Amino acid sequence: MFESVTSLALSSALDGLSQRQRVIANNIANVNTPNYKAQRVLFEDALAKSVENGNGSVVATVADSLEPTRLDGNNVNLDTETLSNIDTLLRYQFAARAVEGQFTSVRTAIRTS
């Protein structure tokens, strides 16, 4: 059960979302740093393909944002970062609850056997 595609996919999603939260925080911290390029964490497409192939395990990648650059060379958009942070938080909570549900099922099965 702990090595199922679902378990591996949830673990990969939590890892990727956690990394995304760190990158967003770093982007926001550098909103006024000249020539700073925002970064994005990518893993959803790779995760979907991995699940289709029966694996579920992926490692997130970090890439530079392609957002337009301001005159100071910085391309952090605070509105984009804020919305991405909210979206990431909600996705993380959803995935964490799914993991919790798996453990609750195992715990229930152990108690009733």
C-alpha atoms as a printed R data frame, in Angstrom:
    type eleno elety resid chain resno       x      y       z
1   ATOM     1    CA   MET     A     1   0.000  0.000   0.000
2   ATOM     2    CA   PHE     A     2   2.776  2.467   0.888
3   ATOM     3    CA   GLU     A     3   4.466  1.831  -2.463
4   ATOM     4    CA   SER     A     4   1.304  2.138  -4.546
5   ATOM     5    CA   VAL     A     5   1.121  4.528  -7.489
6   ATOM     6    CA   THR     A     6  -1.292  6.689  -5.501
7   ATOM     7    CA   SER     A     7   0.998  6.872  -2.481
8   ATOM     8    CA   LEU     A     8   4.030  7.673  -4.600
9   ATOM     9    CA   ALA     A     9   2.089 10.297  -6.559
10  ATOM    10    CA   LEU     A    10   0.828 11.955  -3.378
11  ATOM    11    CA   SER     A    11   4.328 11.981  -1.927
12  ATOM    12    CA   SER     A    12   5.721 13.496  -5.132
13  ATOM    13    CA   ALA     A    13   2.948 16.100  -5.163
14  ATOM    14    CA   LEU     A    14   3.619 17.083  -1.548
15  ATOM    15    CA   ASP     A    15   7.351 17.374  -2.264
16  ATOM    16    CA   GLY     A    16   6.745 19.485  -5.377
17  ATOM    17    CA   LEU     A    17   4.223 21.732  -3.652
18  ATOM    18    CA   SER     A    18   6.532 22.204  -0.692
19  ATOM    19    CA   GLN     A    19   9.350 23.195  -3.026
20  ATOM    20    CA   ARG     A    20   6.982 25.580  -4.828
21  ATOM    21    CA   GLN     A    21   6.125 27.259  -1.509
22  ATOM    22    CA   ARG     A    22   9.837 27.826  -0.838
23  ATOM    23    CA   VAL     A    23  10.417 29.233  -4.331
24  ATOM    24    CA   ILE     A    24   7.422 31.573  -4.040
25  ATOM    25    CA   ALA     A    25   8.721 32.840  -0.691
26  ATOM    26    CA   ASN     A    26  12.132 33.443  -2.278
27  ATOM    27    CA   ASN     A    27  10.545 35.277  -5.214
28  ATOM    28    CA   ILE     A    28   8.551 37.524  -2.880
29  ATOM    29    CA   ALA     A    29  11.637 38.192  -0.749
30  ATOM    30    CA   ASN     A    30  13.414 39.400  -3.898
31  ATOM    31    CA   VAL     A    31  10.606 41.521  -5.334
32  ATOM    32    CA   ASN     A    32  12.817 44.646  -5.168
33  ATOM    33    CA   THR     A    33  16.165 43.026  -6.034
34  ATOM    34    CA   PRO     A    34  17.475 44.427  -9.346
35  ATOM    35    CA   ASN     A    35  17.976 41.816 -12.090
36  ATOM    36    CA   TYR     A    36  16.381 39.036 -10.013
37  ATOM    37    CA   LYS     A    37  14.512 36.527 -12.156
38  ATOM    38    CA   ALA     A    38  11.513 34.830 -10.598
39  ATOM    39    CA   GLN     A    39  11.492 31.051 -10.618
40  ATOM    40    CA   ARG     A    40   8.737 28.516 -11.143
41  ATOM    41    CA   VAL     A    41   8.492 24.920  -9.895
42  ATOM    42    CA   LEU     A    42   7.268 22.418 -12.470
43  ATOM    43    CA   PHE     A    43   6.128 18.888 -11.778
44  ATOM    44    CA   GLU     A    44   2.434 18.446 -12.633
45  ATOM    45    CA   ASP     A    45   2.888 17.344 -16.261
46  ATOM    46    CA   ALA     A    46   5.705 14.952 -15.347
47  ATOM    47    CA   LEU     A    47   3.610 13.578 -12.485
48  ATOM    48    CA   ALA     A    48   0.617 12.955 -14.751
49  ATOM    49    CA   LYS     A    49   2.831 11.087 -17.235
50  ATOM    50    CA   SER     A    50   4.435  9.105 -14.423
51  ATOM    51    CA   VAL     A    51   1.034  8.039 -13.094
52  ATOM    52    CA   GLU     A    52  -0.042  7.043 -16.615
53  ATOM    53    CA   ASN     A    53   3.081  4.870 -16.825
54  ATOM    54    CA   GLY     A    54   2.249  3.187 -13.507
55  ATOM    55    CA   ASN     A    55   4.951  4.823 -11.397
56  ATOM    56    CA   GLY     A    56   3.833  8.028  -9.657
57  ATOM    57    CA   SER     A    57   7.282  9.163  -8.541
58  ATOM    58    CA   VAL     A    58   8.789 12.386  -9.947
59  ATOM    59    CA   VAL     A    59  11.186 15.112  -8.870
60  ATOM    60    CA   ALA     A    60  10.128 18.725  -9.353
61  ATOM    61    CA   THR     A    61  12.253 21.010 -11.504
62  ATOM    62    CA   VAL     A    62  12.882 24.724 -11.092
63  ATOM    63    CA   ALA     A    63  12.897 27.025 -14.113
64  ATOM    64    CA   ASP     A    64  13.160 30.757 -14.634
65  ATOM    65    CA   SER     A    65   9.877 32.595 -15.090
66  ATOM    66    CA   LEU     A    66   9.142 33.975 -18.542
67  ATOM    67    CA   GLU     A    67   7.208 36.940 -17.152
68  ATOM    68    CA   PRO     A    68   8.061 40.348 -18.615
69  ATOM    69    CA   THR     A    69  10.962 42.153 -17.001
70  ATOM    70    CA   ARG     A    70  10.680 45.577 -15.372
71  ATOM    71    CA   LEU     A    71  13.134 48.396 -16.067
72  ATOM    72    CA   ASP     A    72  15.324 47.254 -13.141
73  ATOM    73    CA   GLY     A    73  15.637 43.783 -14.699
74  ATOM    74    CA   ASN     A    74  13.413 42.122 -12.070
75  ATOM    75    CA   ASN     A    75  10.404 40.117 -13.245
76  ATOM    76    CA   VAL     A    76   8.701 39.206  -9.950
77  ATOM    77    CA   ASN     A    77   4.983 39.967 -10.143
78  ATOM    78    CA   LEU     A    78   3.639 40.179  -6.597
79  ATOM    79    CA   ASP     A    79   0.050 39.505  -7.726
80  ATOM    80    CA   THR     A    80   1.136 36.340  -9.551
81  ATOM    81    CA   GLU     A    81   3.170 35.164  -6.555
82  ATOM    82    CA   THR     A    82   0.304 35.799  -4.129
83  ATOM    83    CA   LEU     A    83  -2.213 33.880  -6.247
84  ATOM    84    CA   SER     A    84   0.261 31.057  -6.805
85  ATOM    85    CA   ASN     A    85   0.890 30.865  -3.065
86  ATOM    86    CA   ILE     A    86  -2.837 30.535  -2.317
87  ATOM    87    CA   ASP     A    87  -3.269 27.901  -5.032
88  ATOM    88    CA   THR     A    88  -0.253 25.965  -3.769
89  ATOM    89    CA   LEU     A    89  -1.487 26.072  -0.175
90  ATOM    90    CA   LEU     A    90  -4.905 24.704  -1.160
91  ATOM    91    CA   ARG     A    91  -3.360 21.939  -3.268
92  ATOM    92    CA   TYR     A    92  -0.995 21.022  -0.439
93  ATOM    93    CA   GLN     A    93  -3.861 20.806   2.053
94  ATOM    94    CA   PHE     A    94  -5.852 18.611  -0.346
95  ATOM    95    CA   ALA     A    95  -2.909 16.236  -0.907
96  ATOM    96    CA   ALA     A    96  -2.127 16.104   2.824
97  ATOM    97    CA   ARG     A    97  -5.732 15.153   3.575
98  ATOM    98    CA   ALA     A    98  -5.569 12.417   0.958
99  ATOM    99    CA   VAL     A    99  -2.443 11.009   2.630
100 ATOM   100    CA   GLU     A   100  -4.146 11.270   6.012
101 ATOM   101    CA   GLY     A   101  -7.110  9.335   4.601
102 ATOM   102    CA   GLN     A   102  -4.803  6.543   3.472
103 ATOM   103    CA   PHE     A   103  -3.253  6.250   6.925
104 ATOM   104    CA   THR     A   104  -6.672  6.338   8.579
105 ATOM   105    CA   SER     A   105  -7.759  3.423   6.392
106 ATOM   106    CA   VAL     A   106  -4.665  1.429   7.322
107 ATOM   107    CA   ARG     A   107  -5.098  2.236  11.011
108 ATOM   108    CA   THR     A   108  -8.745  1.141  10.881
109 ATOM   109    CA   ALA     A   109  -7.832 -2.085   9.105
110 ATOM   110    CA   ILE     A   110  -5.197 -2.874  11.729
111 ATOM   111    CA   ARG     A   111  -7.575 -2.258  14.641
112 ATOM   112    CA   THR     A   112 -10.333 -4.434  13.180
113 ATOM   113    CA   SER     A   113  -8.149 -7.389  12.285
